PDB file of N, CA and C in Angstrom:
ATOM      1  N   MET A  21      31.757  55.148  46.216  1.00 44.00           N
ATOM      2  CA  MET A  21      33.049  54.939  45.694  1.00 44.00           C
ATOM      3  C   MET A  21      31.829  56.219  44.673  1.00 44.00           C
ATOM      4  N   PRO A  22      33.011  57.205  44.268  1.00 50.00           N
ATOM      5  CA  PRO A  22      32.291  57.875  42.987  1.00 50.00           C
ATOM      6  C   PRO A  22      31.848  56.886  41.949  1.00 50.00           C
ATOM      7  N   PRO A  23      31.153  57.759  40.840  1.00 49.00           N
ATOM      8  CA  PRO A  23      31.228  56.135  39.539  1.00 49.00           C
ATOM      9  C   PRO A  23      32.715  56.696  38.522  1.00 49.00           C
ATOM     10  N   ALA A  24      32.709  55.557  38.328  1.00 48.00           N
ATOM     11  CA  ALA A  24      33.642  55.788  36.435  1.00 48.00           C
ATOM     12  C   ALA A  24      33.194  57.588  35.813  1.00 48.00           C
ATOM     13  N   VAL A  25      34.794  58.075  35.938  1.00 48.00           N
ATOM     14  CA  VAL A  25      34.623  59.153  34.901  1.00 48.00           C
ATOM     15  C   VAL A  25      35.469  59.141  34.442  1.00 48.00           C
ATOM     16  N   GLN A  26      35.625  59.909  33.145  1.00 53.00           N
ATOM     17  CA  GLN A  26      36.925  59.981  32.675  1.00 53.00           C
ATOM     18  C   GLN A  26      38.432  61.075  33.328  1.00 53.00           C
ATOM     19  N   ASP A  27      39.974  60.893  33.206  1.00 55.00           N
ATOM     20  CA  ASP A  27      39.465  62.145  34.518  1.00 55.00           C
ATOM     21  C   ASP A  27      39.845  63.415  34.409  1.00 55.00           C
ATOM     22  N   ASP A  28      39.972  63.793  33.163  1.00 57.00           N
ATOM     23  CA  ASP A  28      39.383  65.551  32.729  1.00 57.00           C
ATOM     24  C   ASP A  28      38.115  65.793  32.631  1.00 57.00           C
ATOM     25  N   ALA A  29      37.240  64.329  32.764  1.00 60.00           N
ATOM     26  CA  ALA A  29      35.968  64.804  32.203  1.00 60.00           C
ATOM     27  C   ALA A  29      34.568  64.913  33.827  1.00 60.00           C
ATOM     28  N   PRO A  30      34.243  66.592  34.276  1.00 60.00           N
ATOM     29  CA  PRO A  30      34.536  66.857  35.403  1.00 60.00           C
ATOM     30  C   PRO A  30      32.541  66.479  35.577  1.00 60.00           C
ATOM     31  N   PRO A  31      33.060  65.650  37.230  1.00 59.00           N
ATOM     32  CA  PRO A  31      31.577  64.925  37.862  1.00 59.00           C
ATOM     33  C   PRO A  31      31.019  65.819  38.102  1.00 59.00           C
ATOM     34  N   SER A  32      29.841  65.701  38.104  1.00 58.00           N
ATOM     35  CA  SER A  32      28.878  66.944  38.636  1.00 58.00           C
ATOM     36  C   SER A  32      28.041  66.437  40.517  1.00 58.00           C
ATOM     37  N   ARG A  33      27.864  67.166  41.018  1.00 52.00           N
ATOM     38  CA  ARG A  33      28.034  66.861  42.842  1.00 52.00           C
ATOM     39  C   ARG A  33      26.997  65.642  42.858  1.00 52.00           C
ATOM     40  N   LEU A  34      25.985  65.926  41.569  1.00 54.00           N
ATOM     41  CA  LEU A  34      24.829  64.423  41.698  1.00 54.00           C
ATOM     42  C   LEU A  34      25.927  63.710  42.115  1.00 54.00           C
ATOM     43  N   GLN A  35      26.258  63.500  41.171  1.00 60.00           N
ATOM     44  CA  GLN A  35      26.903  62.418  41.239  1.00 60.00           C
ATOM     45  C   GLN A  35      27.523  61.920  42.392  1.00 60.00           C
ATOM     46  N   LEU A  36      28.995  63.223  42.539  1.00 55.00           N
ATOM     47  CA  LEU A  36      29.348  62.492  43.455  1.00 55.00           C
ATOM     48  C   LEU A  36      29.332  63.470  44.983  1.00 55.00           C
ATOM     49  N   PRO A  37      28.878  62.683  45.559  1.00 62.00           N
ATOM     50  CA  PRO A  37      28.185  63.362  47.198  1.00 62.00           C
ATOM     51  C   PRO A  37      29.736  63.431  48.056  1.00 62.00           C
ATOM     52  N   ASP A  38      30.576  62.422  47.579  1.00 82.00           N
ATOM     53  CA  ASP A  38      31.089  62.681  48.975  1.00 82.00           C
ATOM     54  C   ASP A  38      32.374  62.703  48.146  1.00 82.00           C
ATOM     55  N   TRP A  39      32.456  64.022  48.011  1.00 87.00           N
ATOM     56  CA  TRP A  39      34.503  64.138  47.290  1.00 87.00           C
ATOM     57  C   TRP A  39      35.855  63.150  48.138  1.00 87.00           C
ATOM     58  N   PRO A  40      36.802  62.109  46.608  1.00 91.00           N
ATOM     59  CA  PRO A  40      37.602  62.342  47.626  1.00 91.00           C
ATOM     60  C   PRO A  40      39.138  62.364  48.185  1.00 91.00           C
ATOM     61  N   ARG A  41      39.558  62.054  48.860  1.00 92.00           N
ATOM     62  CA  ARG A  41      40.310  62.449  49.157  1.00 92.00           C
ATOM     63  C   ARG A  41      41.100  63.393  48.493  1.00 92.00           C
ATOM     64  N   LEU A  42      42.274  63.079  47.461  1.00 96.00           N
ATOM     65  CA  LEU A  42      43.117  62.982  46.127  1.00 96.00           C
ATOM     66  C   LEU A  42      42.636  62.709  45.094  1.00 96.00           C
ATOM     67  N   MET A  43      42.348  64.303  44.219  1.00 96.00           N
ATOM     68  CA  MET A  43      41.265  64.131  43.280  1.00 96.00           C
ATOM     69  C   MET A  43      41.914  64.424  42.048  1.00 96.00           C
ATOM     70  N   SER A  44      41.826  64.183  40.767  1.00 96.00           N
ATOM     71  CA  SER A  44      42.643  64.650  39.303  1.00 96.00           C
ATOM     72  C   SER A  44      41.677  65.538  39.155  1.00 96.00           C
ATOM     73  N   VAL A  45      42.676  67.464  38.469  1.00 96.00           N
ATOM     74  CA  VAL A  45      42.210  68.052  37.799  1.00 96.00           C
ATOM     75  C   VAL A  45      40.447  67.651  38.259  1.00 96.00           C
ATOM     76  N   GLY A  46      40.394  67.203  37.373  1.00 95.00           N
ATOM     77  CA  GLY A  46      39.381  67.199  37.141  1.00 95.00           C
ATOM     78  C   GLY A  46      37.700  67.101  37.473  1.00 95.00           C
ATOM     79  N   TYR A  47      38.161  66.693  39.187  1.00 93.00           N
ATOM     80  CA  TYR A  47      37.450  66.483  39.364  1.00 93.00           C
ATOM     81  C   TYR A  47      37.920  67.680  40.427  1.00 93.00           C
ATOM     82  N   ALA A  48      39.128  67.697  41.009  1.00 95.00           N
ATOM     83  CA  ALA A  48      39.105  69.402  41.701  1.00 95.00           C
ATOM     84  C   ALA A  48      38.717  70.419  41.469  1.00 95.00           C
ATOM     85  N   ALA A  49      38.752  71.035  39.891  1.00 95.00           N
ATOM     86  CA  ALA A  49      37.953  72.268  38.836  1.00 95.00           C
ATOM     87  C   ALA A  49      36.927  71.798  39.634  1.00 95.00           C
ATOM     88  N   ALA A  50      36.215  70.431  38.798  1.00 92.00           N
ATOM     89  CA  ALA A  50      34.952  70.438  39.756  1.00 92.00           C
ATOM     90  C   ALA A  50      34.426  71.328  41.102  1.00 92.00           C
ATOM     91  N   TYR A  51      34.827  70.737  42.254  1.00 93.00           N
ATOM     92  CA  TYR A  51      35.215  70.755  42.696  1.00 93.00           C
ATOM     93  C   TYR A  51      34.455  72.754  43.311  1.00 93.00           C
ATOM     94  N   LEU A  52      36.271  73.028  42.854  1.00 94.00           N
ATOM     95  CA  LEU A  52      36.100  74.831  42.690  1.00 94.00           C
ATOM     96  C   LEU A  52      34.546  75.107  42.025  1.00 94.00           C
ATOM     97  N   SER A  53      34.330  74.995  41.416  1.00 92.00           N
ATOM     98  CA  SER A  53      33.170  74.867  40.458  1.00 92.00           C
ATOM     99  C   SER A  53      34.112  75.964  39.144  1.00 92.00           C
ATOM    100  N   ILE A  54      35.122  75.537  38.482  1.00 95.00           N
ATOM    101  CA  ILE A  54      36.204  75.987  37.814  1.00 95.00           C
ATOM    102  C   ILE A  54      35.824  75.490  37.317  1.00 95.00           C
ATOM    103  N   SER A  55      37.402  75.789  36.041  1.00 95.00           N
ATOM    104  CA  SER A  55      37.792  75.303  34.557  1.00 95.00           C
ATOM    105  C   SER A  55      38.782  74.554  35.625  1.00 95.00           C
ATOM    106  N   ASN A  56      39.196  73.151  34.635  1.00 95.00           N
ATOM    107  CA  ASN A  56      40.554  72.903  34.240  1.00 95.00           C
ATOM    108  C   ASN A  56      41.455  73.896  34.080  1.00 95.00           C
ATOM    109  N   THR A  57      41.191  74.821  33.978  1.00 95.00           N
ATOM    110  CA  THR A  57      42.473  75.159  32.639  1.00 95.00           C
ATOM    111  C   THR A  57      42.313  76.493  33.835  1.00 95.00           C
ATOM    112  N   THR A  58      41.944  77.182  34.629  1.00 95.00           N
ATOM    113  CA  THR A  58      41.741  78.125  35.771  1.00 95.00           C
ATOM    114  C   THR A  58      42.267  77.395  36.230  1.00 95.00           C
ATOM    115  N   PHE A  59      41.574  75.901  37.183  1.00 96.00           N
ATOM    116  CA  PHE A  59      42.784  75.341  38.737  1.00 96.00           C
ATOM    117  C   PHE A  59      43.470  74.953  38.143  1.00 96.00           C
ATOM    118  N   ARG A  60      44.386  75.216  36.691  1.00 95.00           N
ATOM    119  CA  ARG A  60      45.388  74.634  36.822  1.00 95.00           C
ATOM    120  C   ARG A  60      46.688  76.205  37.121  1.00 95.00           C
ATOM    121  N   THR A  61      46.170  76.841  37.037  1.00 94.00           N
ATOM    122  CA  THR A  61      46.646  78.297  37.878  1.00 94.00           C
ATOM    123  C   THR A  61      47.051  78.783  39.040  1.00 94.00           C
ATOM    124  N   LEU A  62      45.967  78.166  39.512  1.00 94.00           N
ATOM    125  CA  LEU A  62      45.751  78.476  41.251  1.00 94.00           C
ATOM    126  C   LEU A  62      47.014  78.546  42.040  1.00 94.00           C
ATOM    127  N   GLY A  63      47.134  77.589  41.342  1.00 93.00           N
ATOM    128  CA  GLY A  63      49.194  77.136  42.029  1.00 93.00           C
ATOM    129  C   GLY A  63      49.348  76.231  43.116  1.00 93.00           C
ATOM    130  N   ILE A  64      47.849  75.397  43.682  1.00 95.00           N
ATOM    131  CA  ILE A  64      47.882  74.193  44.786  1.00 95.00           C
ATOM    132  C   ILE A  64      48.639  73.355  44.141  1.00 95.00           C
ATOM    133  N   ALA A  65      49.555  73.190  45.613  1.00 94.00           N
ATOM    134  CA  ALA A  65      50.349  71.073  45.179  1.00 94.00           C
ATOM    135  C   ALA A  65      49.930  70.745  44.946  1.00 94.00           C
ATOM    136  N   GLU A  66      50.252  70.165  43.550  1.00 95.00           N
ATOM    137  CA  GLU A  66      49.881  68.767  42.871  1.00 95.00           C
ATOM    138  C   GLU A  66      51.214  67.619  44.383  1.00 95.00           C
ATOM    139  N   ARG A  67      50.076  66.339  44.085  1.00 96.00           N
ATOM    140  CA  ARG A  67      50.402  65.011  44.183  1.00 96.00           C
ATOM    141  C   ARG A  67      50.591  63.801  43.480  1.00 96.00           C
ATOM    142  N   ARG A  68      52.272  63.343  43.617  1.00 96.00           N
ATOM    143  CA  ARG A  68      51.745  62.017  41.923  1.00 96.00           C
ATOM    144  C   ARG A  68      51.730  61.111  43.349  1.00 96.00           C
ATOM    145  N   ILE A  69      51.351  59.813  42.351  1.00 96.00           N
ATOM    146  CA  ILE A  69      50.842  58.998  42.571  1.00 96.00           C
ATOM    147  C   ILE A  69      51.738  57.913  40.782  1.00 96.00           C
ATOM    148  N   GLY A  70      52.901  57.699  40.595  1.00 96.00           N
ATOM    149  CA  GLY A  70      53.011  57.231  39.296  1.00 96.00           C
ATOM    150  C   GLY A  70      52.845  58.742  38.530  1.00 96.00           C
ATOM    151  N   ARG A  71      52.462  58.163  37.605  1.00 95.00           N
ATOM    152  CA  ARG A  71      52.330  58.945  36.910  1.00 95.00           C
ATOM    153  C   ARG A  71      51.256  60.301  37.136  1.00 95.00           C
ATOM    154  N   ARG A  72      50.102  59.871  37.916  1.00 96.00           N
ATOM    155  CA  ARG A  72      48.807  60.100  38.011  1.00 96.00           C
ATOM    156  C   ARG A  72      49.255  61.548  38.874  1.00 96.00           C
ATOM    157  N   VAL A  73      48.099  62.744  38.260  1.00 96.00           N
ATOM    158  CA  VAL A  73      48.404  64.551  39.168  1.00 96.00           C
ATOM    159  C   VAL A  73      47.898  64.111  39.765  1.00 96.00           C
ATOM    160  N   LEU A  74      47.656  64.462  40.734  1.00 97.00           N
ATOM    161  CA  LEU A  74      46.417  64.009  41.716  1.00 97.00           C
ATOM    162  C   LEU A  74      46.337  65.552  42.576  1.00 97.00           C
ATOM    163  N   TYR A  75      45.728  66.103  43.670  1.00 97.00           N
ATOM    164  CA  TYR A  75      45.572  67.533  44.387  1.00 97.00           C
ATOM    165  C   TYR A  75      44.842  66.780  45.457  1.00 97.00           C
ATOM    166  N   ASP A  76      44.821  67.279  46.825  1.00 96.00           N
ATOM    167  CA  ASP A  76      44.664  67.068  48.347  1.00 96.00           C
ATOM    168  C   ASP A  76      43.214  67.626  48.370  1.00 96.00           C
ATOM    169  N   ARG A  77      42.281  67.540  48.516  1.00 94.00           N
ATOM    170  CA  ARG A  77      41.369  68.128  48.574  1.00 94.00           C
ATOM    171  C   ARG A  77      41.526  69.686  49.993  1.00 94.00           C
ATOM    172  N   LYS A  78      42.339  68.372  50.677  1.00 93.00           N
ATOM    173  CA  LYS A  78      42.915  69.514  51.803  1.00 93.00           C
ATOM    174  C   LYS A  78      43.399  70.559  51.252  1.00 93.00           C
ATOM    175  N   ASP A  79      44.450  70.612  50.560  1.00 94.00           N
ATOM    176  CA  ASP A  79      45.207  71.837  50.449  1.00 94.00           C
ATOM    177  C   ASP A  79      43.819  73.058  49.158  1.00 94.00           C
ATOM    178  N   ILE A  80      43.094  71.818  48.636  1.00 94.00           N
ATOM    179  CA  ILE A  80      42.091  72.753  48.144  1.00 94.00           C
ATOM    180  C   ILE A  80      40.849  73.998  49.239  1.00 94.00           C
ATOM    181  N   ASP A  81      41.055  73.784  50.243  1.00 91.00           N
ATOM    182  CA  ASP A  81      40.081  73.506  51.538  1.00 91.00           C
ATOM    183  C   ASP A  81      40.744  75.115  51.482  1.00 91.00           C
ATOM    184  N   LEU A  82      42.535  74.658  52.408  1.00 89.00           N
ATOM    185  CA  LEU A  82      43.301  75.880  53.159  1.00 89.00           C
ATOM    186  C   LEU A  82      43.704  76.833  52.008  1.00 89.00           C
ATOM    187  N   TRP A  83      43.538  76.710  50.094  1.00 91.00           N
ATOM    188  CA  TRP A  83      43.636  77.396  49.398  1.00 91.00           C
ATOM    189  C   TRP A  83      42.209  78.066  49.664  1.00 91.00           C
ATOM    190  N   ALA A  84      41.245  77.330  49.208  1.00 90.00           N
ATOM    191  CA  ALA A  84      39.468  78.085  49.264  1.00 90.00           C
ATOM    192  C   ALA A  84      39.023  79.743  50.594  1.00 90.00           C
ATOM    193  N   ASP A  85      40.150  79.167  51.659  1.00 85.00           N
ATOM    194  CA  ASP A  85      39.896  79.668  53.159  1.00 85.00           C
ATOM    195  C   ASP A  85      40.410  80.443  52.527  1.00 85.00           C
ATOM    196  N   ARG A  86      41.916  80.298  52.231  1.00 84.00           N
ATOM    197  CA  ARG A  86      43.007  82.165  51.866  1.00 84.00           C
ATOM    198  C   ARG A  86      41.671  83.298  51.904  1.00 84.00           C
ATOM    199  N   LEU A  87      40.870  82.630  50.722  1.00 85.00           N
ATOM    200  CA  LEU A  87      40.542  83.455  49.645  1.00 85.00           C
ATOM    201  C   LEU A  87      39.589  84.814  50.862  1.00 85.00           C
ATOM    202  N   SER A  88      38.962  84.600  51.726  1.00 77.00           N
ATOM    203  CA  SER A  88      38.661  85.609  52.738  1.00 77.00           C
ATOM    204  C   SER A  88      39.109  86.607  53.856  1.00 77.00           C
ATOM    205  N   GLU A  89      40.444  86.008  53.717  1.00 71.00           N
ATOM    206  CA  GLU A  89      41.586  86.666  54.062  1.00 71.00           C
ATOM    207  C   GLU A  89      41.588  87.775  53.344  1.00 71.00           C
ATOM    208  N   ASP A  90      41.978  88.764  54.408  1.00 67.00           N
ATOM    209  CA  ASP A  90      42.291  90.179  53.606  1.00 67.00           C
ATOM    210  C   ASP A  90      43.694  90.454  53.733  1.00 67.00           C
ATOM    211  N   PRO A  91      44.092  90.550  52.313  1.00 63.00           N
ATOM    212  CA  PRO A  91      46.005  90.905  52.846  1.00 63.00           C
ATOM    213  C   PRO A  91      46.064  92.095  53.818  1.00 63.00           C
ATOM    214  N   LEU A  92      45.569  93.124  52.872  1.00 60.00           N
ATOM    215  CA  LEU A  92      45.826  94.370  53.703  1.00 60.00           C
ATOM    216  C   LEU A  92      45.888  94.939  55.191  1.00 60.00           C
ATOM    217  N   ASP A  93      44.924  93.499  55.896  1.00 66.00           N
ATOM    218  CA  ASP A  93      44.635  93.227  57.016  1.00 66.00           C
ATOM    219  C   ASP A  93      46.199  92.995  57.768  1.00 66.00           C
ATOM    220  N   GLU A  94      45.885  91.961  57.077  1.00 68.00           N
ATOM    221  CA  GLU A  94      47.449  91.681  57.393  1.00 68.00           C
ATOM    222  C   GLU A  94      49.025  92.547  56.990  1.00 68.00           C
ATOM    223  N   ARG A  95      48.522  93.296  56.626  1.00 67.00           N
ATOM    224  CA  ARG A  95      49.358  94.699  55.976  1.00 67.00           C
ATOM    225  C   ARG A  95      50.357  95.597  57.004  1.00 67.00           C
ATOM    226  N   LEU A  96      48.751  96.006  57.457  1.00 67.00           N
ATOM    227  CA  LEU A  96      48.132  97.067  58.755  1.00 67.00           C
ATOM    228  C   LEU A  96      48.611  96.573  60.017  1.00 67.00           C
ATOM    229  N   ARG A  97      48.149  94.872  59.988  1.00 72.00           N
ATOM    230  CA  ARG A  97      48.288  94.811  61.980  1.00 72.00           C
ATOM    231  C   ARG A  97      50.122  94.631  61.574  1.00 72.00           C
ATOM    232  N   SER A  98      51.020  94.463  60.689  1.00 76.00           N
ATOM    233  CA  SER A  98      52.885  94.738  61.078  1.00 76.00           C
ATOM    234  C   SER A  98      52.804  95.636  60.604  1.00 76.00           C
ATOM    235  N   VAL A  99      52.675  96.796  60.205  1.00 75.00           N
ATOM    236  CA  VAL A  99      53.312  98.282  60.557  1.00 75.00           C
ATOM    237  C   VAL A  99      52.564  98.355  61.639  1.00 75.00           C
ATOM    238  N   ALA A 100      50.677  97.892  62.152  1.00 75.00           N
ATOM    239  CA  ALA A 100      50.956  98.451  63.732  1.00 75.00           C
ATOM    240  C   ALA A 100      52.438  98.346  64.993  1.00 75.00           C
ATOM    241  N   GLU A 101      52.319  97.374  64.721  1.00 79.00           N
ATOM    242  CA  GLU A 101      53.211  95.948  65.417  1.00 79.00           C
ATOM    243  C   GLU A 101      54.879  96.458  65.300  1.00 79.00           C
ATOM    244  N   GLU A 102      54.861  96.699  63.902  1.00 83.00           N
ATOM    245  CA  GLU A 102      56.314  97.941  63.632  1.00 83.00           C
ATOM    246  C   GLU A 102      55.906  99.026  64.722  1.00 83.00           C
ATOM    247  N   GLU A 103      55.047 100.272  64.416  1.00 83.00           N
ATOM    248  CA  GLU A 103      55.494 100.899  64.896  1.00 83.00           C
ATOM    249  C   GLU A 103      54.764 100.998  66.534  1.00 83.00           C
ATOM    250  N   ARG A 104      54.600 100.326  67.447  1.00 82.00           N
ATOM    251  CA  ARG A 104      54.653  99.895  68.470  1.00 82.00           C
ATOM    252  C   ARG A 104      56.100  99.517  68.722  1.00 82.00           C
ATOM    253  N   LEU A 105      56.450  98.972  67.903  1.00 84.00           N
ATOM    254  CA  LEU A 105      58.235  98.601  68.882  1.00 84.00           C
ATOM    255  C   LEU A 105      59.299  99.293  68.375  1.00 84.00           C
ATOM    256  N   PHE A 106      58.602 100.934  67.793  1.00 85.00           N
ATOM    257  CA  PHE A 106      59.300 101.659  67.486  1.00 85.00           C
ATOM    258  C   PHE A 106      59.430 102.349  68.399  1.00 85.00           C
ATOM    259  N   PHE A 107      57.669 103.163  68.955  1.00 83.00           N
ATOM    260  CA  PHE A 107      57.718 103.505  70.124  1.00 83.00           C
ATOM    261  C   PHE A 107      57.877 103.300  71.487  1.00 83.00           C
ATOM    262  N   ALA A 108      58.581 101.403  71.493  1.00 85.00           N
ATOM    263  CA  ALA A 108      58.422 101.314  72.880  1.00 85.00           C
ATOM    264  C   ALA A 108      60.446 101.074  73.170  1.00 85.00           C
ATOM    265  N   ARG A 109      60.925 100.806  71.060  1.00 88.00           N
ATOM    266  CA  ARG A 109      62.591 101.434  71.296  1.00 88.00           C
ATOM    267  C   ARG A 109      63.335 102.877  71.858  1.00 88.00           C
ATOM    268  N   ARG A 110      61.949 103.372  71.528  1.00 84.00           N
ATOM    269  CA  ARG A 110      61.934 105.538  72.091  1.00 84.00           C
ATOM    270  C   ARG A 110      61.641 105.588  73.075  1.00 84.00           C
ATOM    271  N   GLN A 111      60.924 104.640  73.174  1.00 85.00           N
ATOM    272  CA  GLN A 111      60.741 104.945  75.193  1.00 85.00           C
ATOM    273  C   GLN A 111      61.817 104.672  75.993  1.00 85.00           C
ATOM    274  N   GLN A 112      62.464 103.450  76.097  1.00 86.00           N
ATOM    275  CA  GLN A 112      63.888 102.800  76.594  1.00 86.00           C
ATOM    276  C   GLN A 112      64.418 103.755  76.806  1.00 86.00           C
ATOM    277  N   ALA A 113      63.955 104.405  75.182  1.00 85.00           N
ATOM    278  CA  ALA A 113      66.299 105.407  74.917  1.00 85.00           C
ATOM    279  C   ALA A 113      66.339 106.549  76.026  1.00 85.00           C
ATOM    280  N   ARG A 114      65.175 107.055  75.782  1.00 82.00           N
ATOM    281  CA  ARG A 114      64.456 108.533  77.224  1.00 82.00           C
ATOM    282  C   ARG A 114      64.774 107.878  78.421  1.00 82.00           C
ATOM    283  N   GLN A 115      64.747 106.902  78.600  1.00 76.00           N
ATOM    284  CA  GLN A 115      64.674 106.823  80.171  1.00 76.00           C
ATOM    285  C   GLN A 115      66.129 106.188  80.911  1.00 76.00           C
TER     286      GLN A 115
END
């Protein structure tokens, strides 16, 4: 169980070895080692329980996992697929 901290006070990793599933902005920002302000700009989906705004650790992890994806690779894959389809249609038209 994490120690009691203020909602926006970021806990240290030593204070919080087992991160909770749903985190306040302070916990979530500390989880990514960024400021609360920066965290709020990331666009990670928020969950509401009453008036509390919480962030799911799975959503945060998914966002962090996407950092390693290269968007250019995806674009090149789609261009290659489009080119492949073009040549397949062209060959079918010749037959």
